mmCIF file of C-alpha atoms in Angstrom:
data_model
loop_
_atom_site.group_PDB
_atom_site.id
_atom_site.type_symbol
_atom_site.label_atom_id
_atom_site.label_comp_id
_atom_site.label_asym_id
_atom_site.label_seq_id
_atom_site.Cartn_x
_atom_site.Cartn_y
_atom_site.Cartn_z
ATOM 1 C CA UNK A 1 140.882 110.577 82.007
ATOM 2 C CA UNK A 2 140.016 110.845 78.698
ATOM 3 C CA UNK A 3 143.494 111.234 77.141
ATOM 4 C CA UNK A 4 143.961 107.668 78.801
ATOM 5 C CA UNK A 5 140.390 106.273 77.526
ATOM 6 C CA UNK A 6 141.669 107.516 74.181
ATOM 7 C CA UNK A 7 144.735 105.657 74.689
ATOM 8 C CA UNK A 8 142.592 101.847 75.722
ATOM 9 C CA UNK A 9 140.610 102.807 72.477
ATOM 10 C CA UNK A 10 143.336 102.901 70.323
ATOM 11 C CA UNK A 11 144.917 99.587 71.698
ATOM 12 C CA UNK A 12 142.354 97.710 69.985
ATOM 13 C CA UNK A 13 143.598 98.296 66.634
ATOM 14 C CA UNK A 14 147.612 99.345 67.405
ATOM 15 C CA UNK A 15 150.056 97.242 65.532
ATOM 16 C CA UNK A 16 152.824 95.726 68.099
ATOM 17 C CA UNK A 17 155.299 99.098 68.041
ATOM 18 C CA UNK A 18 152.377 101.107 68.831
ATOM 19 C CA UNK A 19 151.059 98.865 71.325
ATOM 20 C CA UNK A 20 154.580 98.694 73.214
ATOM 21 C CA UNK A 21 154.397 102.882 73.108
ATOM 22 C CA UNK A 22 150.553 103.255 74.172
ATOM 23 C CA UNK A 23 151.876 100.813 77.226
ATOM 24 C CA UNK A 24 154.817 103.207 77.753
ATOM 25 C CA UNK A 25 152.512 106.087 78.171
ATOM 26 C CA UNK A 26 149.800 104.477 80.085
ATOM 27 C CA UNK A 27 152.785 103.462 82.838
ATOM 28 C CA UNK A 28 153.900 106.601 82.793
ATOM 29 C CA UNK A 29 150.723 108.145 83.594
ATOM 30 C CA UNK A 30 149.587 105.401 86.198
ATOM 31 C CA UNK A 31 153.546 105.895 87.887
ATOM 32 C CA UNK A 32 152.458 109.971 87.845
ATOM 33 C CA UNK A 33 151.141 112.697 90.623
ATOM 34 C CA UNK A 34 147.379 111.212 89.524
ATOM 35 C CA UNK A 35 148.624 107.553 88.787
ATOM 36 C CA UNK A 36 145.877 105.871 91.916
ATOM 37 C CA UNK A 37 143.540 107.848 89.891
ATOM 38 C CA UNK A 38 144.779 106.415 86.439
ATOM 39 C CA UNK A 39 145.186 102.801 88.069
ATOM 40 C CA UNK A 40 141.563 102.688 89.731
ATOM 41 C CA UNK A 41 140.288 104.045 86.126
ATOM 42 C CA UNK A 42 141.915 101.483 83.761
ATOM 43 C CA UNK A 43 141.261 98.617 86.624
ATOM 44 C CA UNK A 44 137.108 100.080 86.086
ATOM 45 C CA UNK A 45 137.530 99.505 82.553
ATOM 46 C CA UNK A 46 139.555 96.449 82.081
ATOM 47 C CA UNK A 47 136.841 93.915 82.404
ATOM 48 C CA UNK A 48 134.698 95.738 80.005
ATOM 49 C CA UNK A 49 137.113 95.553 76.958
ATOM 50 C CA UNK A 50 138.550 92.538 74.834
ATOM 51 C CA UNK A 51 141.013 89.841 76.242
ATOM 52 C CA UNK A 52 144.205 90.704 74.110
ATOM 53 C CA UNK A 53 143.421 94.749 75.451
ATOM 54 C CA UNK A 54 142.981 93.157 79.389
ATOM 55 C CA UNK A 55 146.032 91.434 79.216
ATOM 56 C CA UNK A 56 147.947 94.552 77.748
ATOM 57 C CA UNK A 57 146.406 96.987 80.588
ATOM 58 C CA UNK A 58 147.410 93.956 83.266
ATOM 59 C CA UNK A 59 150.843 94.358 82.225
ATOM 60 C CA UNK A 60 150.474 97.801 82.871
ATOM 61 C CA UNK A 61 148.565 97.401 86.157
ATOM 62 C CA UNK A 62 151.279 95.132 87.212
ATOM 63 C CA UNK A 63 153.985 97.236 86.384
ATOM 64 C CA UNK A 64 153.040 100.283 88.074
ATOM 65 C CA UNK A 65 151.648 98.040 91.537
ATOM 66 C CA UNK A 66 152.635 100.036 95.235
ATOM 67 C CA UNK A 67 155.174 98.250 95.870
ATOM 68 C CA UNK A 68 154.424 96.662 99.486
ATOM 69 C CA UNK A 69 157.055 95.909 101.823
ATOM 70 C CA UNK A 70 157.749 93.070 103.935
ATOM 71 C CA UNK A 71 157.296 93.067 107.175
ATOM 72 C CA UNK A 72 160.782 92.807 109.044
ATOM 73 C CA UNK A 73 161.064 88.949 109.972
ATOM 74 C CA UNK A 74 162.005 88.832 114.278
ATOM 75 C CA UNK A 75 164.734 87.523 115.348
ATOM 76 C CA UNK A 76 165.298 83.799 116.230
ATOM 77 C CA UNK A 77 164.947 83.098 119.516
ATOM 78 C CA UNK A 78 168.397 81.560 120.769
ATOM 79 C CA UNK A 79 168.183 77.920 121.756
ATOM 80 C CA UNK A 80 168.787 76.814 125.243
ATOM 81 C CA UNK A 81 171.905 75.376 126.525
ATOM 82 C CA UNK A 82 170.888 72.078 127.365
ATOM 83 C CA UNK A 83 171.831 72.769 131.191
ATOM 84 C CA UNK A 84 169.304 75.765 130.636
ATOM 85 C CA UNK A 85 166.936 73.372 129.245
ATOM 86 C CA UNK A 86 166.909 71.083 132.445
ATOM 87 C CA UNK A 87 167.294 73.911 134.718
ATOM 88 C CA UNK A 88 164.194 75.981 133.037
ATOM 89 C CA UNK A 89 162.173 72.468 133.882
ATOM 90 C CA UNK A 90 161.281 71.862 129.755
ATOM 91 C CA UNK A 91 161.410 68.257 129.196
ATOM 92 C CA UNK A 92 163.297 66.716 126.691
ATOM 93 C CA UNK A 93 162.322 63.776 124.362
ATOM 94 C CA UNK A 94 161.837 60.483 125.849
ATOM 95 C CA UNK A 95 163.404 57.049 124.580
ATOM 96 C CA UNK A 96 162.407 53.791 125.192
ATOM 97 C CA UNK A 97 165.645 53.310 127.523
ATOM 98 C CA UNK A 98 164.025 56.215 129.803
ATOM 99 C CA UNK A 99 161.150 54.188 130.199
ATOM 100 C CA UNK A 100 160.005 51.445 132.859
ATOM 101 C CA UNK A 101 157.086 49.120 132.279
ATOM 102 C CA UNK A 102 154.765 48.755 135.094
ATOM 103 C CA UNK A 103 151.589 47.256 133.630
ATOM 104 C CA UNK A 104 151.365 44.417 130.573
ATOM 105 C CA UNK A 105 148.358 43.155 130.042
ATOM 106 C CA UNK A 106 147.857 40.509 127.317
ATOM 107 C CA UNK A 107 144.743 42.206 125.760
ATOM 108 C CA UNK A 108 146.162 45.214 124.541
ATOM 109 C CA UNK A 109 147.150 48.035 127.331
ATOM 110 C CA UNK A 110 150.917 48.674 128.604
ATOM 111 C CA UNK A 111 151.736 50.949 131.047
ATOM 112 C CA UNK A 112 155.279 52.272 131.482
ATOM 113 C CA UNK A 113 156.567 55.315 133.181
ATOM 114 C CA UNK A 114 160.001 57.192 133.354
ATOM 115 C CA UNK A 115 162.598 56.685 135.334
ATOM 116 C CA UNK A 116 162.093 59.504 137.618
ATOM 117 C CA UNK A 117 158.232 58.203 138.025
ATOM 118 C CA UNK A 118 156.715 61.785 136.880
ATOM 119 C CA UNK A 119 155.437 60.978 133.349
ATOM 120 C CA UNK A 120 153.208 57.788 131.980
ATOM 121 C CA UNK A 121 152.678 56.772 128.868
ATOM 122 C CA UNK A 122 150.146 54.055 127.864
ATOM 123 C CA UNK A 123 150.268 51.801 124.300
ATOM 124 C CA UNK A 124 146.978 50.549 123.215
ATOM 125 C CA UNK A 125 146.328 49.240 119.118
ATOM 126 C CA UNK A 126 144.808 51.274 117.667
ATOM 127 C CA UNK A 127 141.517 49.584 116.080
ATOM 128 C CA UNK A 128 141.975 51.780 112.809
ATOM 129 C CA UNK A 129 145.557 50.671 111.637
ATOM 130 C CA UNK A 130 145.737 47.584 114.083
ATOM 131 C CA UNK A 131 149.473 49.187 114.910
ATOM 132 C CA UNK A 132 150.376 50.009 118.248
ATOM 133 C CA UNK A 133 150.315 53.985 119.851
ATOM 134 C CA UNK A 134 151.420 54.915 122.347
ATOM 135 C CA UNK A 135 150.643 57.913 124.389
ATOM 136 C CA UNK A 136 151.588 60.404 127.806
ATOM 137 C CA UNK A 137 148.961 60.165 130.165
ATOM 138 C CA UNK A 138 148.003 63.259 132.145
ATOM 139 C CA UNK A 139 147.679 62.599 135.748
ATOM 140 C CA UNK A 140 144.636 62.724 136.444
ATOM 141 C CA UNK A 141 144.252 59.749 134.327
ATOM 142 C CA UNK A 142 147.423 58.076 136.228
ATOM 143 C CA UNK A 143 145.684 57.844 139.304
ATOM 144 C CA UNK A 144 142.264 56.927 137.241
ATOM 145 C CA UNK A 145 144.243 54.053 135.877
ATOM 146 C CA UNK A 146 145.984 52.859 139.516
ATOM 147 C CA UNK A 147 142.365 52.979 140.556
ATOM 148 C CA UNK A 148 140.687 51.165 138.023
ATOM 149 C CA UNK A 149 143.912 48.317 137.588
ATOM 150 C CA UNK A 150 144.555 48.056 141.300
ATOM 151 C CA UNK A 151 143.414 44.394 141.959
ATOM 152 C CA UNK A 152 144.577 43.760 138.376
ATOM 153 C CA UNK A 153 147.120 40.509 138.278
ATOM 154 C CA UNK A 154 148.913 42.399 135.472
ATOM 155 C CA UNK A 155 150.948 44.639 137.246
ATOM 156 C CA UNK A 156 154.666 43.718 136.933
ATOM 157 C CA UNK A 157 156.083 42.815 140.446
ATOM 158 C CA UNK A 158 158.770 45.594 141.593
ATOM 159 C CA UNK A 159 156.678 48.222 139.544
ATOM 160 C CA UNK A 160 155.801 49.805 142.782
ATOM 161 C CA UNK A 161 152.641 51.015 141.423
#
């Protein structure tokens, strides 16, 4: 190590030519049989020594880095037919046209549900943006809801609710 402390030493004062050869060297001892050694040493002394020498060594440090591979990226998962998609029982995005109201009331709550009568949704303002969000309501809260609404006169005749 101290052919390569020699080597930082003379860095200091090298003119560019010498500089570009003192690099040369110090790569080709840090890429060597002993270069973890050589790295760990010059990465001991680099924060000891002037900031035109640090970035000089970093350049070396940086060109003789392990070079780390990449984990191999998996394999995308093939999409589902949409057939598949119904078949496997995963639900696919709901539009407005899939959706029935069954509950309006003036103040702020609507109810609707799908089609099939499975999945609820509920639209409420929201007091922070005054714009209206709707929401799927698990169902426990559906039958929470019938409960709590059931004498309610908003319920929309032919809702069945």
């Amino acid at each position: 190590m101290e052919h390569i402390d020699a080597l930082i030493l003379e860095l200091k004062t090298a003119d560019d030519d010498r500089i570009e050869a003192i690099k040369a060297e110090l790569i080709a001892a840090a890429s060597g049989p002993d270069g973890r050694h050589v790295r760990e040493h010059i990465e001991n002394d680099l924060k000891s020594l002037i900031l035109v020498v640090q970035w000089e060594l970093e350049e070396v440090l940086e060109a003789t880095a392990p070079v780390v591979q990449a984990p191999p990226e998996p394999e995308p998962e093939p999409e589902a037919e949409p057939e598949e998609a119904e078949a496997a029982g995963e639900d696919k995005p709901i539009t407005a046209a899939d959706l029935d109201m069954v509950y309006d009331d003036p103040r702020g709550l609507v109810l609707h549900r799908s089609k099939d009568g499975k999945r609820w949704f509920a639209t409420q303002v929201n007091p922070n943006t005054n714009q209206p969000q709707t929401f799927e309501l698990h169902p426990q809260e559906i039958q929470q809801l019938q409960t709590q609404l059931a004498g309610s006169p908003y319920w929309l005749l032919g809702a069945g609710a």
